[in-house]
Amino acid sequence: MVERLKDAISKARARRDGVIGPLGAASFSAPQSQSQAQLREVWQNLPELPLDPDKMRAERIVAFQKSDPAHVTFDVLRTRVMKVLRDNGWSRIAITSPTKGCGKTVVSVNLAFSLARHPNFRTCLIDMDLKAPRVASSIGASGKRQISWFLTGKTSPEKYMSRFGENLAFGLNNVRVRDSAELLDAESTEHALSATQRVLKPDVMIFDLPPLLVNDDTLTFLPAADCVMLVVAAGESKTADIDESERLLSANSNFLGVLLNKHLDPSRDPYSYGYGYGTGRYGYGYGYGSGDGD
């Protein structure tokens, strides 16, 4: 198992360096001749995604309508994330958790909506939890969504991605992928992601990954991301699991830090929702009182 992970990580890093250069290089960007008007047209032609506000309220997607003061927490997180990405020339951020039920999908979706409210900032959120996808259900998106068609090159980014608003695109999935680690490690996956950046030129791509300690999917995919954030659940995540996750992420990626989820500090005002703790080279911590789920 360990040797397989090492081989997968080495191959993925070498492949990505060959395709797009080390950590965020822009060799895959769209041709310089593409104007902003042409890029807007590309986005406008993406299939528009109708969303269910009631479903998102039930799923605690507070950054969608900003009616819940907890959305401020994600605006703060957005600002910190944008600074780290800009300072390092990065565009790909992965979000994972030690185990199931920590709320990583809730965090991923809320961060995407918060980023999308920033003017002239294009965001793509792709559900890469191939065995247990939840992004589509969390926003109430209906219809069959099969990411394997996109990652194997059978569907282009323009046909696969769905748009909400002017600058937020979703890569959704609700069909479980059996050989998920093998697909994440395939060259076609990197080509699909690079094609998305070449065609849509997003400022940031968010990847909702599987829980780190459940299988080898996340470690297999990490070399394709520029950085990674760990979401843990207050009162639920075990210290040993958090420590092991930090060790693995620090060794295999640029580890941003830990976000403490499901944490409500009654001593603070309703806009803060408490604060957690931060670790990692770019360490920061936030507390967010979300509900259950991934």
XYZ file of C-alpha atoms in Angstrom:
294
model
C 0.000 0.000 0.000
C 2.735 2.486 1.029
C 4.887 1.695 -2.009
C 1.863 2.042 -4.292
C 1.152 5.497 -2.864
C 4.788 6.561 -3.281
C 4.813 5.403 -6.902
C 1.485 7.127 -7.619
C 2.677 10.393 -6.088
C 5.979 10.326 -8.000
C 4.277 9.595 -11.316
C 1.603 12.233 -10.805
C 4.131 14.914 -9.908
C 6.331 14.098 -12.881
C 3.347 14.052 -15.218
C 1.982 17.342 -13.964
C 5.387 19.045 -14.144
C 5.593 17.942 -17.758
C 2.118 19.208 -18.618
C 1.831 22.456 -16.700
C 5.104 23.090 -14.907
C 5.763 23.038 -11.156
C 2.977 24.135 -8.831
C 0.823 26.608 -10.615
C 2.865 27.545 -13.656
C 0.674 29.051 -16.353
C 1.910 27.141 -19.395
C -1.600 25.720 -19.859
C -3.342 29.091 -19.955
C -5.550 30.088 -22.864
C -3.935 31.753 -25.873
C -3.126 35.427 -25.379
C -5.362 36.258 -28.326
C -8.440 35.252 -26.326
C -10.134 38.455 -25.232
C -12.119 38.963 -22.045
C -15.245 39.223 -24.176
C -14.529 35.837 -25.735
C -13.886 34.325 -22.317
C -17.176 35.716 -21.004
C -18.916 34.149 -23.978
C -17.362 30.776 -23.163
C -18.711 31.028 -19.616
C -22.125 32.208 -20.761
C -22.393 29.183 -23.036
C -21.926 26.736 -20.158
C -25.172 24.944 -19.223
C -26.877 27.007 -16.530
C -27.446 25.219 -13.241
C -30.752 25.816 -11.417
C -30.248 25.589 -7.660
C -32.623 24.803 -4.818
C -32.378 27.488 -2.087
C -34.429 25.404 0.364
C -32.126 22.430 -0.074
C -29.055 24.594 0.432
C -30.478 26.130 3.597
C -31.081 22.634 4.923
C -27.502 21.680 4.008
C -26.081 24.814 5.702
C -24.789 26.411 2.499
C -24.843 29.807 4.193
C -22.685 31.641 1.628
C -25.342 31.297 -1.084
C -27.778 33.999 0.028
C -25.842 35.519 2.956
C -28.954 35.509 5.151
C -27.127 33.581 7.874
C -24.421 35.629 9.660
C -22.177 32.552 9.535
C -21.375 33.463 5.936
C -18.881 36.001 7.311
C -16.655 33.120 8.410
C -16.358 31.956 4.815
C -15.697 35.478 3.573
C -12.734 35.644 5.964
C -11.579 32.225 4.799
C -11.958 33.390 1.183
C -9.710 36.380 1.762
C -7.012 34.286 3.417
C -7.144 31.648 0.699
C -6.974 34.226 -2.093
C -3.895 35.795 -0.541
C -2.067 32.462 -0.255
C -2.932 31.548 -3.838
C -1.831 34.908 -5.213
C 1.357 35.035 -3.162
C 2.415 31.634 -4.495
C 0.991 31.733 -8.018
C -1.341 28.834 -7.255
C -4.812 28.047 -8.518
C -5.697 24.537 -7.327
C -6.826 23.935 -3.750
C -7.877 20.530 -2.409
C -10.143 20.075 0.609
C -10.251 16.845 2.583
C -10.935 15.499 6.074
C -9.527 12.664 8.179
C -12.733 10.603 8.108
C -16.344 10.826 6.963
C -18.854 13.278 8.409
C -16.521 16.226 9.112
C -18.313 18.587 6.707
C -15.653 18.969 3.992
C -18.290 19.250 1.254
C -20.180 21.921 3.206
C -16.925 23.875 3.525
C -16.027 23.371 -0.165
C -19.406 24.588 -1.425
C -19.559 27.565 0.946
C -16.037 28.630 0.007
C -16.926 28.380 -3.701
C -19.985 30.615 -3.325
C -18.013 33.111 -1.249
C -15.222 33.261 -3.852
C -17.759 33.652 -6.657
C -19.091 36.852 -5.100
C -15.708 38.469 -5.608
C -15.807 40.608 -8.768
C -13.864 39.304 -11.761
C -12.830 36.136 -9.926
C -13.728 32.891 -11.678
C -14.174 29.761 -9.555
C -14.603 26.083 -10.413
C -15.653 23.497 -7.825
C -15.168 19.875 -8.873
C -16.453 16.912 -6.865
C -13.506 14.506 -6.793
C -14.922 12.272 -4.062
C -15.573 9.616 -6.656
C -16.920 6.910 -4.363
C -19.235 9.142 -2.306
C -19.984 12.374 -4.237
C -22.102 14.914 -2.344
C -21.716 18.326 -3.978
C -24.669 17.823 -6.342
C -27.028 16.707 -3.576
C -25.896 19.501 -1.254
C -26.999 22.169 -3.741
C -30.091 20.321 -4.926
C -28.821 19.681 -8.477
C -30.877 17.015 -10.241
C -30.196 14.842 -13.261
C -27.470 12.346 -14.020
C -23.963 13.741 -13.563
C -21.088 11.432 -14.452
C -17.594 12.767 -13.853
C -15.903 9.712 -15.373
C -16.984 10.924 -18.829
C -15.101 14.161 -18.187
C -11.994 12.653 -16.581
C -11.565 10.124 -19.390
C -11.908 12.759 -22.102
C -15.267 11.591 -23.451
C -16.853 14.939 -22.533
C -15.245 18.355 -22.938
C -15.129 20.893 -20.090
C -17.635 23.092 -21.952
C -20.207 20.282 -21.970
C -19.452 18.850 -18.545
C -19.204 21.948 -16.364
C -22.393 23.723 -15.238
C -22.590 27.434 -14.484
C -24.246 29.405 -11.730
C -24.179 33.179 -12.055
C -21.419 34.829 -14.039
C -18.287 33.260 -12.591
C -18.984 29.991 -10.708
C -18.797 26.616 -12.445
C -19.508 23.204 -10.939
C -18.099 19.837 -11.961
C -20.760 17.565 -10.487
C -21.077 13.824 -10.109
C -23.660 11.440 -8.723
C -22.435 8.171 -10.220
C -20.069 6.171 -8.021
C -16.733 5.312 -9.680
C -15.533 1.809 -8.910
C -11.816 2.120 -9.749
C -11.536 5.634 -8.367
C -7.837 5.696 -7.442
C -6.854 4.402 -10.870
C -8.946 7.090 -12.581
C -7.497 9.839 -10.379
C -4.008 8.628 -11.286
C -4.699 8.435 -15.019
C -3.072 10.859 -17.456
C -6.515 11.631 -18.846
C -7.494 13.215 -15.513
C -4.650 15.727 -15.629
C -5.420 16.456 -19.266
C -9.073 17.112 -18.365
C -8.121 19.488 -15.551
C -5.575 21.285 -17.726
C -8.156 21.614 -20.493
C -10.555 23.177 -17.998
C -7.956 25.752 -17.015
C -7.066 26.408 -20.629
C -10.668 26.908 -21.744
C -12.321 28.524 -18.685
C -9.240 30.174 -17.142
C -10.568 29.952 -13.568
C -8.695 31.901 -10.922
C -9.191 29.014 -8.535
C -10.201 25.381 -8.795
C -11.533 23.740 -5.634
C -11.443 19.954 -5.386
C -13.704 18.259 -2.860
C -11.653 15.133 -2.132
C -12.512 11.949 -0.225
C -11.658 11.606 3.468
C -7.912 11.065 3.663
C -7.841 7.985 5.904
C -10.657 6.090 4.165
C -8.727 5.031 1.037
C -5.772 6.063 -1.131
C -7.750 8.346 -3.470
C -6.754 11.632 -1.841
C -3.031 10.867 -1.630
C -3.134 9.713 -5.239
C -4.672 13.002 -6.374
C -2.708 15.422 -4.158
C 0.209 15.985 -6.586
C -2.334 17.456 -9.017
C -3.268 20.150 -6.474
C -1.192 23.131 -5.420
C -2.241 23.040 -1.771
C -4.606 21.274 0.603
C -6.800 22.144 3.585
C -7.935 19.706 6.280
C -11.466 19.941 7.720
C -11.993 18.331 11.144
C -15.136 18.073 13.260
C -15.172 19.505 16.779
C -15.874 16.822 19.342
C -15.863 14.081 16.714
C -12.488 13.895 14.959
C -9.958 11.881 16.942
C -6.645 13.478 17.823
C -4.725 10.512 16.420
C -6.579 10.816 13.104
C -5.882 14.550 12.909
C -2.190 14.053 13.691
C -1.838 11.297 11.085
C -3.664 13.408 8.497
C -1.423 16.414 9.160
C 1.656 14.240 8.791
C 0.519 12.769 5.478
C -0.609 16.088 4.030
C 2.534 17.941 5.103
C 4.694 15.252 3.491
C 2.804 15.140 0.213
C 1.522 18.659 -0.496
C 1.591 22.299 0.529
C -0.473 21.994 3.682
C -2.502 25.145 4.398
C -3.796 24.103 7.788
C -6.823 22.877 9.709
C -10.379 24.173 9.671
C -12.335 23.234 12.782
C -15.914 22.555 11.728
C -19.106 22.087 13.773
C -17.718 24.443 16.393
C -19.910 27.097 17.996
C -18.416 29.347 20.640
C -21.293 30.911 22.620
C -18.948 33.519 24.087
C -18.540 35.171 20.668
C -20.983 37.261 18.677
C -23.093 35.490 16.030
C -20.840 36.658 13.208
C -17.747 34.851 14.429
C -19.004 31.317 15.031
C -15.863 30.718 17.065
C -12.339 29.999 15.917
C -10.455 26.758 15.776
C -6.725 26.220 15.522
C -4.254 26.301 12.700
C -1.258 24.235 11.713
C 0.834 23.817 8.617
C 3.227 26.137 6.847
C 0.367 28.454 5.870
C -1.514 27.538 9.028
C -4.776 29.126 9.967
C -7.819 27.884 11.778
C -11.469 28.726 11.567
C -14.428 27.481 13.462
C -17.761 27.026 11.748
C -20.946 25.686 13.260
C -22.275 23.640 10.362
C -24.524 20.632 10.444
C -23.691 17.027 9.740
C -22.610 15.524 6.450
C -19.440 15.406 4.401
